[in-house]
Each structure stands twice: as structure tokens, then as C-alpha cells.
Amino acid sequence: MHLAEHVEPTGGKDEATMRRCIVTGTSRPKAELLRFVVSPQGAVVPDIRERLPGRGLWLTARRDIVAAACGKGLFAKAARASVEVPADLADQVEALLARRCCDLLGLARRAGAATYGFEKVRAWLRAGKCGLLFAASDGAEDGRRKLRALAGDTPVTTVLRADEMAAGLGREHTVHVAVRGGKLALMLHRETARLSGFRTQPCGSERIGNRRRKSKVHDQQ
């Protein structure tokens, strides 16, 4: 069986399910949020892949939102119990999301759904094969600009460093990666978008502390 057939599904009804952020009080699709649970030992644990048992505590995928939840005791309030919150929780989330992106890049390579190197990536872009373009955040701006000019409507992400991309692909150095359009590209688009909330300044208009519920949502699981 082709490797791409082993990945968990993405998109569709489950991704459109809404959850309420315990910091802002607003509802968003699950794809834009992060799930946390309280472990049997009473510690708050990130559940990046949304598989751990227990009641889900959901946060908008941004570093400042996680910091607000920790600083205002909102995990304990939402869990209705005393909980232990790691001091480096936001850093843990960033590391887990980065690892998730690298793992998915590796899966895409093994499935034949990714290529790397400037010339190969440019060829995929010209052929319309690329569903998501990676450009290393620490790569040369000139190379990023040239590929962006060819990308057109293709999503472009610069959230990973060259060493992270290379590690995911099993190489020593990688600056440009193209992922073929399809399920893996959609999954990577979601994960890189969530990771960007921990590596770039928040750019939304949502205000921390806005407790107004905008729609009826399910708050658990």
C-alpha cells in the first residue's frame, strides 16, 4: 500500500467542527486550535494530534494565547480542578509542532510527494505539481523571491529553518521543498499555520480576554 494511504484523514466534517478557546471565548475550527488535556498526574499536556483521552481544553494556536492561559490560571478554571502547568508549555508546543511538520515532510518524501533543491522545486512549480512550497526562514531572500514569483496561488510557508527541513528529509541541508498537492500538503499547511503562531507575531484582530461566545459549540473532547 502506498505510504500516503496510511496518514490520518484531514479536512471534511471533523476539521470544520468548532471548539471554544478558553482564553478568548471565541469559537474556531479545530484546525486553528490546539488541544490540551490534564494527565492522571494533574499536569497540563499538549495533545497536538488530538488523540489523548480526557476532556479537551482548547486554545487558539498562538504563543501569547498559551501564555495568557498559563498566567491567568485558565487551565485550572476550565478543568474545574487544581492543575500543574509547565513553565515552558509554549516552548513545548512549538517543539512538538515543529517535530510534527518535520515528520510529515519525511512522510511526503518517502511517499514520493515531495522534492527539494531549487531547480527541482522550480520544475514542480512550473508543472503545476506543487500544493505547498517551503522556503527556509534562514535561507537567502533572493531564492525565496524567485520561487514565490512562480508560486502564484500556491501557499508558501517560511516557518521552518533549513536544518529542520533537512532533518525531516534526511539530508544535511535543504532550503527549498515542494510538496505535491493532496492530503499531505493539506496536513502540512495546517501544521505550519499552527506553528507560525509560535514563531511570528500574532496578526489577528482577536483580543485576549474577549469572553463573548460567537456561536454554539461543543467545549469538550
Tab-separated table of C-alpha atoms in Angstrom:
chain	number	residue	atom	x	y	z
A	1	MET	CA	0.000	0.000	0.000
A	2	HIS	CA	1.211	3.487	-0.847
A	3	LEU	CA	2.618	5.372	2.139
A	4	ALA	CA	0.240	8.278	1.684
A	5	GLU	CA	-2.679	5.959	2.390
A	6	HIS	CA	-1.503	5.458	5.978
A	7	VAL	CA	-1.874	9.050	7.136
A	8	GLU	CA	-4.820	10.123	9.227
A	9	PRO	CA	-7.598	11.920	7.347
A	10	THR	CA	-7.670	15.673	7.118
A	11	GLY	CA	-10.312	18.122	6.003
A	12	GLY	CA	-14.011	17.376	5.844
A	13	LYS	CA	-16.529	17.426	8.653
A	14	ASP	CA	-14.118	16.798	11.543
A	15	GLU	CA	-11.849	19.697	10.592
A	16	ALA	CA	-14.858	22.021	10.369
A	17	THR	CA	-16.001	21.154	13.910
A	18	MET	CA	-15.857	24.224	16.125
A	19	ARG	CA	-14.295	24.476	19.567
A	20	ARG	CA	-14.129	27.380	22.017
A	21	CYS	CA	-10.805	28.895	23.029
A	22	ILE	CA	-10.701	29.092	26.834
A	23	VAL	CA	-8.740	32.366	26.690
A	24	THR	CA	-10.608	34.442	24.110
A	25	GLY	CA	-14.015	32.797	24.464
A	26	THR	CA	-14.416	32.719	20.679
A	27	SER	CA	-15.033	29.647	18.554
A	28	ARG	CA	-12.822	28.490	15.716
A	29	PRO	CA	-12.431	25.381	13.541
A	30	LYS	CA	-10.374	22.684	15.261
A	31	ALA	CA	-7.703	23.093	12.578
A	32	GLU	CA	-6.860	26.535	14.011
A	33	LEU	CA	-6.725	25.431	17.643
A	34	LEU	CA	-4.592	23.351	19.978
A	35	ARG	CA	-5.972	20.698	22.302
A	36	PHE	CA	-4.650	20.188	25.821
A	37	VAL	CA	-5.625	17.592	28.400
A	38	VAL	CA	-4.927	17.075	32.082
A	39	SER	CA	-2.875	13.949	32.726
A	40	PRO	CA	-3.738	11.467	35.508
A	41	GLN	CA	-0.949	13.161	37.499
A	42	GLY	CA	-2.701	16.530	37.168
A	43	ALA	CA	-0.337	18.118	34.634
A	44	VAL	CA	-1.459	20.045	31.556
A	45	VAL	CA	-0.248	18.199	28.451
A	46	PRO	CA	-0.351	19.371	24.801
A	47	ASP	CA	-2.277	16.960	22.580
A	48	ILE	CA	-1.032	18.013	19.152
A	49	ARG	CA	-2.596	15.059	17.312
A	50	GLU	CA	-5.818	15.175	19.348
A	51	ARG	CA	-5.693	11.547	20.446
A	52	LEU	CA	-5.159	11.639	24.200
A	53	PRO	CA	-8.056	10.637	26.467
A	54	GLY	CA	-9.749	13.162	28.691
A	55	ARG	CA	-11.620	16.411	28.425
A	56	GLY	CA	-10.172	18.717	25.796
A	57	LEU	CA	-9.081	22.235	26.748
A	58	TRP	CA	-8.745	24.254	23.548
A	59	LEU	CA	-6.589	27.293	22.771
A	60	THR	CA	-6.059	29.395	19.679
A	61	ALA	CA	-2.706	28.361	18.207
A	62	ARG	CA	-0.653	31.350	19.317
A	63	ARG	CA	2.169	31.757	21.799
A	64	ASP	CA	0.582	34.765	23.501
A	65	ILE	CA	-2.677	32.863	23.953
A	66	VAL	CA	-0.898	29.961	25.652
A	67	ALA	CA	0.993	32.425	27.855
A	68	ALA	CA	-2.294	34.080	28.842
A	69	ALA	CA	-3.881	30.735	29.740
A	70	CYS	CA	-0.897	29.913	31.951
A	71	GLY	CA	-0.632	33.326	33.575
A	72	LYS	CA	-4.338	33.720	34.353
A	73	GLY	CA	-4.927	30.215	35.700
A	74	LEU	CA	-7.431	29.445	32.959
A	75	PHE	CA	-6.465	25.787	32.593
A	76	ALA	CA	-7.483	25.141	36.200
A	77	LYS	CA	-10.665	27.158	35.766
A	78	ALA	CA	-11.669	25.262	32.616
A	79	ALA	CA	-10.757	21.887	34.111
A	80	ARG	CA	-12.502	22.769	37.393
A	81	ALA	CA	-9.547	21.283	39.242
A	82	SER	CA	-6.104	22.129	40.514
A	83	VAL	CA	-3.590	21.509	37.719
A	84	GLU	CA	0.152	21.745	37.206
A	85	VAL	CA	1.143	23.928	34.255
A	86	PRO	CA	4.743	23.559	32.986
A	87	ALA	CA	6.593	26.858	32.898
A	88	ASP	CA	7.804	26.100	29.371
A	89	LEU	CA	4.445	24.965	27.991
A	90	ALA	CA	4.541	27.302	24.974
A	91	ASP	CA	8.053	26.113	24.125
A	92	GLN	CA	6.878	22.502	24.402
A	93	VAL	CA	4.059	23.218	21.968
A	94	GLU	CA	6.406	24.909	19.492
A	95	ALA	CA	8.822	21.968	19.611
A	96	LEU	CA	6.025	19.430	19.146
A	97	LEU	CA	4.538	21.320	16.203
A	98	ALA	CA	7.947	21.676	14.555
A	99	ARG	CA	8.574	17.952	15.019
A	100	ARG	CA	5.160	17.190	13.549
A	101	CYS	CA	5.948	19.286	10.459
A	102	CYS	CA	9.317	17.581	10.009
A	103	ASP	CA	7.766	14.129	10.396
A	104	LEU	CA	5.157	14.940	7.752
A	105	LEU	CA	7.862	16.224	5.412
A	106	GLY	CA	9.688	12.937	5.833
A	107	LEU	CA	6.498	11.029	5.104
A	108	ALA	CA	5.928	13.116	1.985
A	109	ARG	CA	9.453	12.375	0.758
A	110	ARG	CA	9.082	8.620	1.307
A	111	ALA	CA	5.721	8.707	-0.471
A	112	GLY	CA	7.235	10.446	-3.477
A	113	ALA	CA	5.123	13.513	-2.730
A	114	ALA	CA	7.982	15.952	-2.069
A	115	THR	CA	11.035	17.224	-3.878
A	116	TYR	CA	13.821	19.567	-2.768
A	117	GLY	CA	16.514	21.770	-4.216
A	118	PHE	CA	15.960	24.999	-6.124
A	119	GLU	CA	15.878	23.572	-9.650
A	120	LYS	CA	13.647	20.597	-8.823
A	121	VAL	CA	11.247	22.776	-6.866
A	122	ARG	CA	11.122	25.302	-9.699
A	123	ALA	CA	10.320	22.498	-12.145
A	124	TRP	CA	7.408	21.311	-9.973
A	125	LEU	CA	6.073	24.846	-9.691
A	126	ARG	CA	6.214	25.331	-13.439
A	127	ALA	CA	4.479	21.982	-13.975
A	128	GLY	CA	1.705	22.841	-11.500
A	129	LYS	CA	2.572	19.897	-9.238
A	130	CYS	CA	3.176	21.862	-6.038
A	131	GLY	CA	0.457	22.105	-3.402
A	132	LEU	CA	2.661	23.710	-0.724
A	133	LEU	CA	6.023	25.443	-1.066
A	134	PHE	CA	8.562	25.514	1.775
A	135	ALA	CA	11.279	28.159	1.876
A	136	ALA	CA	13.651	28.068	4.836
A	137	SER	CA	13.242	31.032	7.177
A	138	ASP	CA	17.028	31.437	7.246
A	139	GLY	CA	17.522	30.915	3.509
A	140	ALA	CA	18.590	33.576	1.032
A	141	GLU	CA	15.886	36.101	0.260
A	142	ASP	CA	16.803	36.092	-3.427
A	143	GLY	CA	15.936	32.403	-3.807
A	144	ARG	CA	12.660	32.815	-1.918
A	145	ARG	CA	11.688	35.758	-4.094
A	146	LYS	CA	12.335	33.871	-7.340
A	147	LEU	CA	10.272	30.856	-6.283
A	148	ARG	CA	7.463	32.985	-4.896
A	149	ALA	CA	7.200	34.654	-8.268
A	150	LEU	CA	6.491	31.230	-9.789
A	151	ALA	CA	4.237	30.036	-6.977
A	152	GLY	CA	1.172	32.022	-8.000
A	153	ASP	CA	-1.710	30.884	-5.771
A	154	THR	CA	0.330	28.043	-4.263
A	155	PRO	CA	0.630	28.510	-0.460
A	156	VAL	CA	4.150	29.390	0.680
A	157	THR	CA	5.477	28.820	4.204
A	158	THR	CA	8.718	30.101	5.710
A	159	VAL	CA	8.113	28.855	9.244
A	160	LEU	CA	10.801	26.128	9.291
A	161	ARG	CA	14.562	26.627	9.359
A	162	ALA	CA	16.844	24.944	6.839
A	163	ASP	CA	18.189	22.489	9.429
A	164	GLU	CA	14.663	21.457	10.449
A	165	MET	CA	13.604	20.857	6.861
A	166	ALA	CA	16.790	18.906	6.210
A	167	ALA	CA	16.262	16.757	9.307
A	168	GLY	CA	12.756	15.875	8.196
A	169	LEU	CA	14.007	14.873	4.747
A	170	GLY	CA	17.090	13.028	5.994
A	171	ARG	CA	19.514	15.474	4.406
A	172	GLU	CA	22.311	17.740	5.612
A	173	HIS	CA	20.940	20.984	4.210
A	174	THR	CA	17.679	21.935	2.499
A	175	VAL	CA	16.399	25.419	1.702
A	176	HIS	CA	13.514	24.791	-0.710
A	177	VAL	CA	10.937	21.983	-0.658
A	178	ALA	CA	7.844	21.423	-2.771
A	179	VAL	CA	5.048	19.129	-1.589
A	180	ARG	CA	2.684	17.701	-4.168
A	181	GLY	CA	-0.937	18.832	-3.905
A	182	GLY	CA	-3.094	16.392	-1.937
A	183	LYS	CA	-3.689	15.094	1.566
A	184	LEU	CA	-0.136	15.539	2.844
A	185	ALA	CA	0.070	19.096	1.546
A	186	LEU	CA	-3.190	19.921	3.340
A	187	MET	CA	-1.928	18.391	6.589
A	188	LEU	CA	1.347	20.298	6.341
A	189	HIS	CA	-0.487	23.513	5.578
A	190	ARG	CA	-2.479	23.105	8.788
A	191	GLU	CA	0.534	22.276	10.950
A	192	THR	CA	2.757	25.038	9.576
A	193	ALA	CA	-0.055	27.538	10.112
A	194	ARG	CA	-0.348	26.476	13.754
A	195	LEU	CA	3.437	26.598	14.194
A	196	SER	CA	3.555	30.119	12.772
A	197	GLY	CA	1.546	31.293	15.782
A	198	PHE	CA	4.558	30.439	17.940
A	199	ARG	CA	7.255	31.844	15.679
A	200	THR	CA	5.748	35.081	14.361
A	201	GLN	CA	3.899	37.997	15.886
A	202	PRO	CA	0.125	37.452	16.100
A	203	CYS	CA	-1.643	39.376	13.361
A	204	GLY	CA	-5.335	38.848	14.056
A	205	SER	CA	-7.831	41.258	15.496
A	206	GLU	CA	-8.987	38.820	18.176
A	207	ARG	CA	-8.483	40.317	21.611
A	208	ILE	CA	-7.319	38.252	24.568
A	209	GLY	CA	-9.977	38.316	27.212
A	210	ASN	CA	-12.929	38.610	24.836
A	211	ARG	CA	-15.201	36.143	26.569
A	212	ARG	CA	-18.197	36.554	24.273
A	213	ARG	CA	-19.314	33.287	22.698
A	214	LYS	CA	-19.963	33.854	18.997
A	215	SER	CA	-21.653	30.550	18.247
A	216	LYS	CA	-22.879	27.443	19.965
A	217	VAL	CA	-20.014	24.964	20.153
A	218	HIS	CA	-19.012	21.776	21.916
A	219	ASP	CA	-16.390	22.540	24.566
A	220	GLN	CA	-15.220	19.039	25.342
A	221	GLN	CA	-13.398	16.313	23.509
